[in-house]
């Protein structure tokens, strides 16, 4: 399996994969594929990686800038992330995240935050100390990994693409 940056020819496959992966999820509002497109159009898709196997895109992850209490301070958000349903639980998500975090670190990021299932993201180094918040969500779902500087506290806000 190859983890690499997206290229122009991947865009439709990323869109279809994201729609398919999120479709069965009870927390999905069906906008995730469109969020990826909007991030890209706004120039906020800072890292977009695909997992390719036998010429097929089987996974994708997006990273975009976030703010915490209104300040960017080198923080990024992970997501949407999608793995082809038949290929889930085989380490593809983990490999995409590991490579993305490595690239963020290389670029001097302070850290990365996300909203998601702690059972999954604790396996790749994310955790919550309750200090990072997102709307009125249970803070256990608001997780982060710190590369440098103090652990963040305050209200997390994602790029505008997540809101429209
Ligand atoms: C979430 C998602 C990207 C994970 O990708 P994946 O390739 O299936 O994940 P991995 O196989 O790399 O697993 C990573 C770790 O999380 C664990 N894990 C994965 N899915 C899990 C689940 N549903 N429940 C509990 N643990 C889970 C794995 O056991 C693994 O830990 P380990 O390496 O210690 O065994 C994938 O399930 C997906 O596309 N889901 C649909 C879209 C979605 O919900 N995206 C995320 C929204 S927050």
XYZ file of N, CA, C and O and ligand atoms in Angstrom:
704
model
N 0.840 -1.196 0.000
C 0.000 0.000 0.000
C 0.879 1.251 0.000
O 1.857 1.329 0.716
N 0.458 2.216 -0.818
C 1.222 3.446 -0.960
C 0.435 4.599 -0.330
O -0.747 4.771 -0.619
N 1.102 5.358 0.549
C 0.488 6.583 1.084
C 1.156 7.744 0.361
O 2.383 7.876 0.416
N 0.356 8.569 -0.291
C 0.944 9.675 -1.056
C -0.004 10.866 -1.060
O -1.182 10.739 -0.701
N 0.519 12.016 -1.499
C -0.330 13.194 -1.632
C -1.365 12.968 -2.724
O -1.089 12.262 -3.706
N -2.518 13.616 -2.584
C -3.514 13.562 -3.652
C -2.984 14.267 -4.894
O -2.138 15.164 -4.801
N -3.464 13.830 -6.045
C -3.193 14.558 -7.289
C -4.557 14.832 -7.936
O -5.584 14.301 -7.488
N -4.541 15.644 -8.990
C -5.803 16.048 -9.630
C -6.662 14.865 -10.070
O -7.886 14.910 -9.966
N -6.011 13.797 -10.505
C -6.795 12.656 -11.008
C -7.497 11.890 -9.882
O -8.359 11.060 -10.150
N -7.147 12.167 -8.636
C -7.739 11.436 -7.505
C -9.037 12.066 -7.002
O -9.726 11.486 -6.155
N -9.351 13.291 -7.447
C -10.381 14.064 -6.750
C -11.760 13.394 -6.753
O -12.437 13.379 -5.724
N -12.160 12.826 -7.882
C -13.473 12.157 -7.920
C -13.467 10.909 -7.025
O -14.440 10.625 -6.332
N -12.357 10.180 -7.059
C -12.266 8.964 -6.236
C -12.326 9.325 -4.746
O -12.957 8.621 -3.954
N -11.694 10.417 -4.371
C -11.729 10.856 -2.962
C -13.162 11.224 -2.572
O -13.645 10.861 -1.495
N -13.848 11.921 -3.478
C -15.235 12.319 -3.216
C -16.119 11.078 -3.005
O -16.859 10.981 -2.024
N -16.005 10.113 -3.907
C -16.836 8.897 -3.824
C -16.502 8.088 -2.571
O -17.388 7.608 -1.869
N -15.207 7.964 -2.292
C -14.776 7.207 -1.118
C -15.324 7.848 0.165
O -15.831 7.146 1.052
N -15.227 9.159 0.253
C -15.688 9.854 1.463
C -17.199 9.669 1.634
O -17.672 9.349 2.735
N -17.954 9.808 0.554
C -19.418 9.612 0.632
C -19.739 8.190 1.092
O -20.561 7.981 1.981
N -19.060 7.224 0.495
C -19.348 5.812 0.792
C -18.983 5.460 2.228
O -19.730 4.753 2.911
N -17.829 5.946 2.685
C -17.370 5.570 4.028
C -18.258 6.182 5.118
O -18.526 5.541 6.139
N -18.722 7.409 4.897
C -19.505 8.072 5.944
C -20.981 7.687 5.919
O -21.678 7.850 6.919
N -21.443 7.204 4.762
C -22.882 6.956 4.592
C -23.517 6.158 5.735
O -24.551 6.551 6.275
N -22.909 5.024 6.147
C -23.564 4.237 7.201
C -23.394 4.795 8.613
O -23.971 4.240 9.550
N -22.615 5.851 8.774
C -22.282 6.325 10.115
C -23.424 7.170 10.701
O -23.861 8.130 10.069
N -23.885 6.824 11.905
C -25.036 7.540 12.473
C -24.747 9.027 12.701
O -25.661 9.846 12.709
N -23.467 9.377 12.891
C -23.114 10.779 13.169
C -22.887 11.589 11.891
O -22.594 12.771 11.938
N -23.008 10.916 10.731
C -22.756 11.626 9.470
C -23.962 12.467 9.078
O -25.099 12.026 9.181
N -23.680 13.691 8.600
C -24.777 14.494 8.046
C -24.696 14.521 6.522
O -25.355 15.326 5.863
N -23.855 13.665 5.967
C -23.788 13.541 4.511
C -23.018 14.650 3.812
O -22.997 14.715 2.589
N -22.362 15.513 4.579
C -21.676 16.662 3.961
C -20.166 16.462 3.854
O -19.461 17.330 3.348
N -19.646 15.331 4.341
C -18.188 15.188 4.484
C -17.436 15.285 3.157
O -16.384 15.911 3.086
N -17.980 14.663 2.104
C -17.288 14.717 0.809
C -17.248 16.159 0.302
O -16.241 16.615 -0.259
N -18.339 16.861 0.540
C -18.418 18.262 0.117
C -17.459 19.119 0.957
O -16.875 20.081 0.451
N -17.286 18.773 2.216
C -16.343 19.509 3.072
C -14.933 19.417 2.494
O -14.209 20.414 2.430
N -14.558 18.227 2.045
C -13.222 18.061 1.449
C -13.093 18.988 0.238
O -12.102 19.692 0.072
N -14.125 19.014 -0.594
C -14.099 19.888 -1.781
C -13.991 21.359 -1.399
O -13.245 22.120 -2.003
N -14.767 21.732 -0.373
C -14.754 23.151 0.036
C -13.412 23.531 0.647
O -12.916 24.631 0.438
N -12.828 22.613 1.414
C -11.495 22.878 1.980
C -10.496 23.144 0.854
O -9.710 24.085 0.904
N -10.573 22.283 -0.161
C -9.632 22.395 -1.290
C -9.842 23.731 -2.004
O -8.892 24.455 -2.288
N -11.095 24.071 -2.255
C -11.410 25.306 -2.989
C -10.959 26.537 -2.206
O -10.559 27.546 -2.794
N -11.010 26.443 -0.876
C -10.651 27.598 -0.037
C -9.148 27.677 0.228
O -8.676 28.594 0.897
N -8.398 26.691 -0.254
C -6.958 26.669 0.026
C -6.642 26.206 1.437
O -5.533 26.403 1.942
N -7.616 25.582 2.089
C -7.402 25.129 3.468
C -7.047 23.643 3.573
O -6.847 23.136 4.677
N -6.988 22.965 2.435
C -6.635 21.543 2.479
C -5.108 21.456 2.482
O -4.479 21.234 1.450
N -4.539 21.642 3.656
C -3.085 21.796 3.740
C -2.354 20.494 3.481
O -1.261 20.489 2.921
N -2.934 19.393 3.940
C -2.366 18.082 3.620
C -3.532 17.167 3.245
O -4.517 17.071 3.991
N -3.432 16.551 2.091
C -4.461 15.618 1.641
C -3.751 14.372 1.128
O -3.066 14.409 0.111
N -3.894 13.286 1.875
C -3.173 12.055 1.559
C -4.138 10.972 1.143
O -5.239 10.865 1.705
N -3.707 10.164 0.188
C -4.498 8.993 -0.190
C -3.693 7.733 0.093
O -2.457 7.746 0.083
N -4.441 6.659 0.353
C -3.844 5.327 0.416
C -4.240 4.627 -0.868
O -5.434 4.540 -1.190
N -3.240 4.176 -1.601
C -3.502 3.541 -2.892
C -3.038 2.096 -2.856
O -1.952 1.806 -2.363
N -3.911 1.248 -3.348
C -3.539 -0.169 -3.414
C -3.987 -0.737 -4.760
O -5.163 -0.581 -5.124
N -3.079 -1.335 -5.470
C -3.366 -1.877 -6.813
C -4.085 -0.849 -7.681
O -5.076 -1.161 -8.346
N -3.618 0.393 -7.600
C -4.178 1.448 -8.443
C -5.504 2.011 -7.961
O -6.079 2.888 -8.597
N -6.002 1.516 -6.811
C -7.295 1.991 -6.310
C -7.093 2.844 -5.048
O -6.259 2.513 -4.206
N -7.876 3.922 -4.934
C -7.820 4.752 -3.726
C -8.696 4.079 -2.660
O -9.914 3.995 -2.803
N -8.058 3.597 -1.596
C -8.805 2.878 -0.551
C -8.891 3.670 0.753
O -9.557 3.251 1.693
N -8.212 4.812 0.805
C -8.264 5.641 2.010
C -7.878 7.060 1.703
O -7.182 7.337 0.724
N -8.368 7.976 2.550
C -8.043 9.401 2.370
C -8.105 10.097 3.726
O -8.943 9.782 4.569
N -7.207 11.062 3.906
C -7.274 11.902 5.107
C -6.950 13.343 4.738
O -6.105 13.596 3.877
N -7.669 14.253 5.396
C -7.484 15.689 5.171
C -7.013 16.362 6.462
O -7.465 15.993 7.556
N -6.127 17.323 6.317
C -5.701 18.156 7.446
C -5.880 19.618 7.049
O -5.501 20.011 5.940
N -6.438 20.411 7.953
C -6.673 21.826 7.652
C -6.409 22.658 8.911
O -6.438 22.131 10.033
N -6.185 23.957 8.768
C -5.885 24.786 9.937
C -7.112 24.917 10.852
O -8.248 24.948 10.367
N -6.866 24.983 12.127
C -7.943 25.259 13.100
C -7.514 26.448 13.961
O -6.342 26.839 13.945
N -8.470 26.985 14.699
C -8.119 27.972 15.720
C -8.580 27.449 17.073
O -9.510 26.631 17.157
N -7.901 27.932 18.116
C -8.295 27.609 19.485
C -8.436 28.948 20.202
O -7.476 29.726 20.256
N -9.657 29.225 20.664
C -9.991 30.563 21.187
C -9.558 31.653 20.200
O -8.994 32.689 20.587
N -9.756 31.388 18.934
C -9.532 32.400 17.892
C -8.113 32.502 17.371
O -7.858 33.222 16.412
N -7.172 31.771 17.972
C -5.779 31.868 17.522
C -5.370 30.570 16.824
O -5.686 29.469 17.307
N -4.648 30.688 15.720
C -4.224 29.489 14.968
C -3.039 28.805 15.673
O -3.075 27.596 15.935
N -2.028 29.587 15.969
C -0.870 29.078 16.728
C -0.322 27.749 16.221
O 0.141 26.918 17.013
N -0.402 27.507 14.920
C 0.213 26.306 14.369
C -0.576 25.027 14.580
O -0.026 23.927 14.432
N -1.866 25.161 14.904
C -2.685 23.961 15.134
C -3.475 23.579 13.882
O -3.921 24.443 13.125
N -3.642 22.265 13.705
C -4.350 21.737 12.545
C -5.420 20.748 13.002
O -5.329 20.188 14.101
N -6.403 20.560 12.136
C -7.468 19.597 12.406
C -7.328 18.406 11.475
O -6.934 18.569 10.316
N -7.624 17.241 11.997
C -7.617 16.013 11.178
C -9.061 15.696 10.794
O -9.931 15.628 11.654
N -9.287 15.501 9.493
C -10.602 15.062 9.043
C -11.116 15.905 7.898
O -10.591 16.986 7.668
N -12.064 15.386 7.154
C -12.569 14.018 7.242
C -11.504 12.965 6.907
O -10.582 13.240 6.150
N -11.694 11.789 7.502
C -10.842 10.633 7.163
C -11.770 9.487 6.770
O -12.801 9.263 7.414
N -11.404 8.799 5.725
C -12.259 7.720 5.201
C -11.422 6.544 4.739
O -10.402 6.735 4.084
N -11.908 5.369 5.049
C -11.320 4.140 4.493
C -12.466 3.351 3.863
O -13.584 3.298 4.412
N -12.218 2.803 2.728
C -13.214 1.996 2.011
C -13.805 0.956 2.966
O -13.041 0.250 3.654
N -15.129 0.854 3.069
C -15.735 -0.031 4.073
C -15.146 -1.445 4.117
O -14.867 -1.958 5.197
N -14.934 -2.055 2.963
C -14.403 -3.444 2.971
C -12.959 -3.503 3.437
O -12.439 -4.593 3.670
N -12.299 -2.363 3.523
C -10.887 -2.345 3.895
C -10.649 -1.747 5.288
O -9.515 -1.479 5.660
N -11.744 -1.504 6.034
C -11.563 -0.933 7.376
C -11.007 -1.978 8.347
O -11.101 -3.171 8.096
N -10.435 -1.503 9.436
C -9.829 -2.350 10.481
C -8.663 -3.172 9.949
O -8.419 -4.279 10.397
N -7.960 -2.614 8.986
C -6.766 -3.307 8.469
C -5.538 -2.418 8.544
O -4.539 -2.671 7.865
N -5.644 -1.329 9.311
C -4.471 -0.480 9.522
C -4.293 0.659 8.526
O -3.314 1.405 8.614
N -5.248 0.823 7.604
C -5.083 1.876 6.587
C -5.267 3.260 7.215
O -4.467 4.176 6.975
N -6.290 3.399 8.051
C -6.519 4.689 8.724
C -5.307 5.074 9.552
O -4.833 6.225 9.520
N -4.780 4.111 10.269
C -3.621 4.347 11.130
C -2.413 4.817 10.305
O -1.697 5.744 10.698
N -2.202 4.176 9.171
C -1.061 4.540 8.318
C -1.233 5.948 7.748
O -0.274 6.727 7.687
N -2.454 6.291 7.346
C -2.715 7.636 6.818
C -2.468 8.689 7.902
O -1.849 9.728 7.660
N -2.959 8.411 9.107
C -2.807 9.374 10.202
C -1.326 9.525 10.570
O -0.820 10.636 10.721
N -0.628 8.401 10.679
C 0.790 8.460 11.063
C 1.583 9.307 10.072
O 2.383 10.165 10.464
N 1.337 9.111 8.791
C 2.067 9.882 7.767
C 1.680 11.358 7.823
O 2.536 12.243 7.723
N 0.401 11.624 8.003
C -0.063 13.014 8.084
C 0.554 13.742 9.272
O 1.000 14.888 9.151
N 0.599 13.066 10.410
C 1.176 13.701 11.612
C 2.669 13.962 11.413
O 3.193 15.001 11.830
N 3.326 13.012 10.775
C 4.750 13.167 10.476
C 4.984 14.420 9.608
O 5.872 15.221 9.880
N 4.133 14.590 8.589
C 4.277 15.742 7.692
C 3.974 17.051 8.417
O 4.654 18.053 8.226
N 2.943 17.032 9.262
C 2.624 18.243 10.030
C 3.813 18.644 10.902
O 4.184 19.811 10.985
N 4.396 17.647 11.553
C 5.563 17.897 12.418
C 6.699 18.492 11.610
O 7.320 19.479 12.009
N 6.964 17.892 10.457
C 8.038 18.397 9.589
C 7.805 19.843 9.195
O 8.732 20.598 8.966
N 6.523 20.218 9.094
C 6.198 21.594 8.706
C 6.162 22.542 9.899
O 5.759 23.695 9.768
N 6.490 22.037 11.069
C 6.594 22.894 12.255
C 5.291 23.128 12.989
O 5.183 24.073 13.789
N 4.285 22.297 12.751
C 2.991 22.479 13.431
C 3.139 22.321 14.949
O 4.050 21.632 15.429
N 2.223 22.941 15.687
C 2.206 22.797 17.150
C 1.483 21.527 17.570
O 1.807 20.932 18.602
N 0.484 21.147 16.768
C -0.262 19.949 17.126
C -1.448 19.763 16.213
O -1.648 20.517 15.261
N -2.225 18.734 16.521
C -3.351 18.368 15.662
C -4.528 17.977 16.560
O -4.341 17.312 17.589
N -5.714 18.408 16.171
C -6.918 18.133 16.965
C -7.968 17.470 16.085
O -7.925 17.581 14.854
N -8.916 16.803 16.718
C -10.009 16.177 15.969
C -11.188 15.897 16.885
O -11.060 15.906 18.111
N -12.309 15.646 16.243
C -13.491 15.176 16.955
C -13.691 13.732 16.515
O -13.805 13.468 15.313
N -13.730 12.814 17.457
C -13.916 11.429 17.027
C -13.914 10.457 18.187
O -13.782 10.835 19.357
N -14.033 9.204 17.819
C -14.131 8.098 18.765
C -12.775 7.872 19.464
O -11.819 7.469 18.806
N -12.704 8.097 20.790
C -11.429 7.934 21.489
C -10.866 6.527 21.355
O -9.648 6.342 21.371
N -11.728 5.536 21.174
C -11.239 4.150 21.025
C -10.321 4.025 19.816
O -9.379 3.244 19.817
N -10.647 4.784 18.758
C -9.829 4.725 17.549
C -8.606 5.625 17.689
O -7.470 5.197 17.473
N -8.837 6.877 18.088
C -7.752 7.858 17.977
C -6.741 7.780 19.115
O -5.618 8.248 18.973
N -7.107 7.124 20.221
C -6.108 6.907 21.273
C -5.037 5.934 20.770
O -3.907 5.940 21.238
N -5.413 5.116 19.782
C -4.461 4.138 19.216
C -3.391 4.793 18.365
O -2.418 4.149 17.989
N -3.634 6.055 17.996
C -2.643 6.742 17.164
C -2.113 7.984 17.879
O -1.613 8.913 17.242
N -2.241 8.010 19.208
C -1.559 9.045 19.987
C -2.405 10.221 20.435
O -1.906 11.122 21.107
N -3.698 10.244 20.081
C -4.543 11.361 20.497
C -5.092 11.126 21.903
O -5.296 9.985 22.312
N -5.323 12.240 22.619
C -5.939 12.121 23.935
C -6.667 13.419 24.260
O -6.563 14.413 23.527
N -7.390 13.379 25.364
C -8.140 14.557 25.805
C -7.871 14.770 27.286
O -7.853 13.810 28.052
N -7.649 16.043 27.672
C -7.567 16.329 29.107
C -8.743 17.204 29.536
O -8.744 17.770 30.621
N -9.719 17.327 28.638
C -10.928 18.078 28.965
C -10.790 19.579 28.767
O -11.767 20.320 28.926
N -9.611 20.054 28.405
C -9.383 21.508 28.302
C -9.700 22.058 26.917
O -9.891 23.255 26.746
N -9.691 21.186 25.930
C -10.026 21.607 24.573
C -11.503 21.277 24.361
O -11.938 20.157 24.617
N -12.249 22.297 23.915
C -13.705 22.120 23.822
C -14.174 22.344 22.388
O -13.512 23.048 21.616
N -15.314 21.755 22.079
C -15.930 22.006 20.769
C -17.437 22.099 20.987
O -18.079 21.104 21.360
N -17.965 23.297 20.787
C -19.376 23.576 21.071
C -19.696 23.009 22.461
O -18.935 23.229 23.395
N -20.789 22.234 22.572
C -21.077 21.676 23.898
C -20.846 20.158 23.919
O -21.425 19.430 24.724
N -19.974 19.720 23.026
C -19.695 18.282 22.898
C -18.945 17.751 24.124
O -18.133 18.466 24.714
N -19.201 16.505 24.466
C -18.439 15.805 25.496
C -16.944 15.955 25.156
O -16.512 15.573 24.063
N -16.153 16.490 26.091
C -14.755 16.794 25.767
C -13.926 15.526 25.528
O -12.830 15.606 24.982
N -14.450 14.350 25.898
C -13.699 13.119 25.599
C -13.600 12.888 24.094
O -12.715 12.176 23.626
N -14.536 13.490 23.357
C -14.520 13.340 21.890
C -13.621 14.375 21.213
O -13.354 14.293 20.027
N -13.183 15.352 21.996
C -12.344 16.435 21.453
C -10.902 16.107 21.829
O -10.477 16.310 22.956
N -10.183 15.551 20.866
C -8.871 15.003 21.186
C -7.773 15.734 20.439
O -8.012 16.353 19.414
N -6.581 15.651 21.002
C -5.458 16.342 20.352
C -4.173 15.634 20.623
O -4.047 14.854 21.572
N -3.197 15.935 19.743
C -1.847 15.447 19.961
C -0.946 16.677 19.891
O -1.064 17.485 18.964
N -0.094 16.840 20.902
C 0.737 18.042 21.001
C 2.129 17.723 20.467
O 2.749 16.750 20.894
N 2.623 18.534 19.539
C 3.996 18.372 19.038
C 4.950 19.288 19.784
O 6.082 18.938 20.059
N 4.495 20.515 20.021
C 5.357 21.455 20.747
C 4.484 22.480 21.455
O 3.345 22.711 21.058
N 5.030 23.065 22.506
C 4.271 24.053 23.264
C 3.361 23.383 24.278
O 3.346 22.148 24.392
N 2.583 24.197 24.992
C 1.717 23.650 26.049
C 0.476 22.983 25.469
O 0.066 23.302 24.362
N -0.129 22.068 26.216
C -1.400 21.479 25.778
C -2.428 22.605 25.618
O -2.474 23.519 26.444
N -3.214 22.550 24.563
C -4.134 23.655 24.306
C -5.362 23.616 25.202
O -5.823 22.538 25.594
N -5.885 24.814 25.504
C -7.172 24.866 26.190
C -7.990 25.964 25.532
O -7.451 26.971 25.081
N -9.291 25.732 25.443
C -10.160 26.722 24.830
C -11.070 26.078 23.807
O -11.186 24.859 23.732
N -11.710 26.947 23.031
C -12.720 26.488 22.068
C -12.083 26.255 20.701
O -11.463 27.144 20.138
N -12.242 25.022 20.248
C -11.702 24.629 18.953
C -12.656 25.076 17.843
O -13.870 24.920 17.959
N -12.072 25.638 16.781
C -12.900 25.976 15.624
C -12.232 25.471 14.354
O -11.041 25.704 14.132
N -13.024 24.790 13.535
C -12.503 24.254 12.274
C -12.617 25.298 11.173
O -13.241 26.340 11.352
N -12.016 25.000 10.037
C -12.032 25.909 8.884
C -13.484 26.157 8.442
O -14.371 25.328 8.672
N -13.726 27.302 7.773
C -15.093 27.645 7.347
C -15.765 26.551 6.516
O -16.991 26.415 6.549
N -14.991 25.753 5.781
C -15.564 24.689 4.956
C -16.426 23.722 5.759
O -17.326 23.075 5.223
N -16.171 23.618 7.048
C -16.936 22.693 7.884
C -18.294 23.277 8.277
O -19.145 22.563 8.792
N -18.449 24.585 8.066
C -19.652 25.241 8.582
C -20.727 25.482 7.533
O -21.893 25.488 7.852
N -20.307 25.700 6.268
C -21.341 26.111 5.299
C -22.200 24.938 4.852
O -21.927 23.796 5.126
C -12.475 5.747 11.108
C -11.713 5.039 9.992
C -11.080 6.065 9.084
C -10.623 4.160 10.625
O -9.853 3.588 9.580
P -9.395 2.064 9.659
O -8.481 1.803 8.527
O -10.605 1.210 9.746
O -8.623 2.039 11.038
P -7.365 1.144 11.443
O -7.589 -0.251 10.936
O -6.123 1.818 10.985
O -7.457 1.156 13.002
C -6.793 2.102 13.837
C -6.979 1.703 15.262
O -8.300 2.008 15.687
C -8.979 0.807 16.076
N -10.327 0.882 15.506
C -10.640 1.084 14.208
N -11.971 1.142 14.030
C -12.500 0.999 15.264
C -13.840 0.976 15.757
N -14.895 1.124 14.944
N -14.017 0.815 17.095
C -12.974 0.675 17.928
N -11.667 0.687 17.514
C -11.445 0.837 16.212
C -8.207 -0.330 15.485
O -8.315 -1.495 16.271
C -6.794 0.197 15.470
O -6.144 0.050 16.701
P -4.915 -0.995 16.861
O -3.952 -0.681 15.763
O -4.372 -0.707 18.210
O -5.550 -2.328 16.701
C -12.663 4.126 9.165
O -13.294 3.219 10.033
C -13.737 4.867 8.384
O -13.528 5.247 7.222
N -14.931 5.083 8.975
C -16.032 5.726 8.274
C -15.825 7.209 8.179
C -15.609 7.803 9.554
O -16.360 7.538 10.476
N -14.548 8.628 9.663
C -14.115 9.183 10.937
C -15.047 10.098 11.581
S -14.413 10.612 13.155
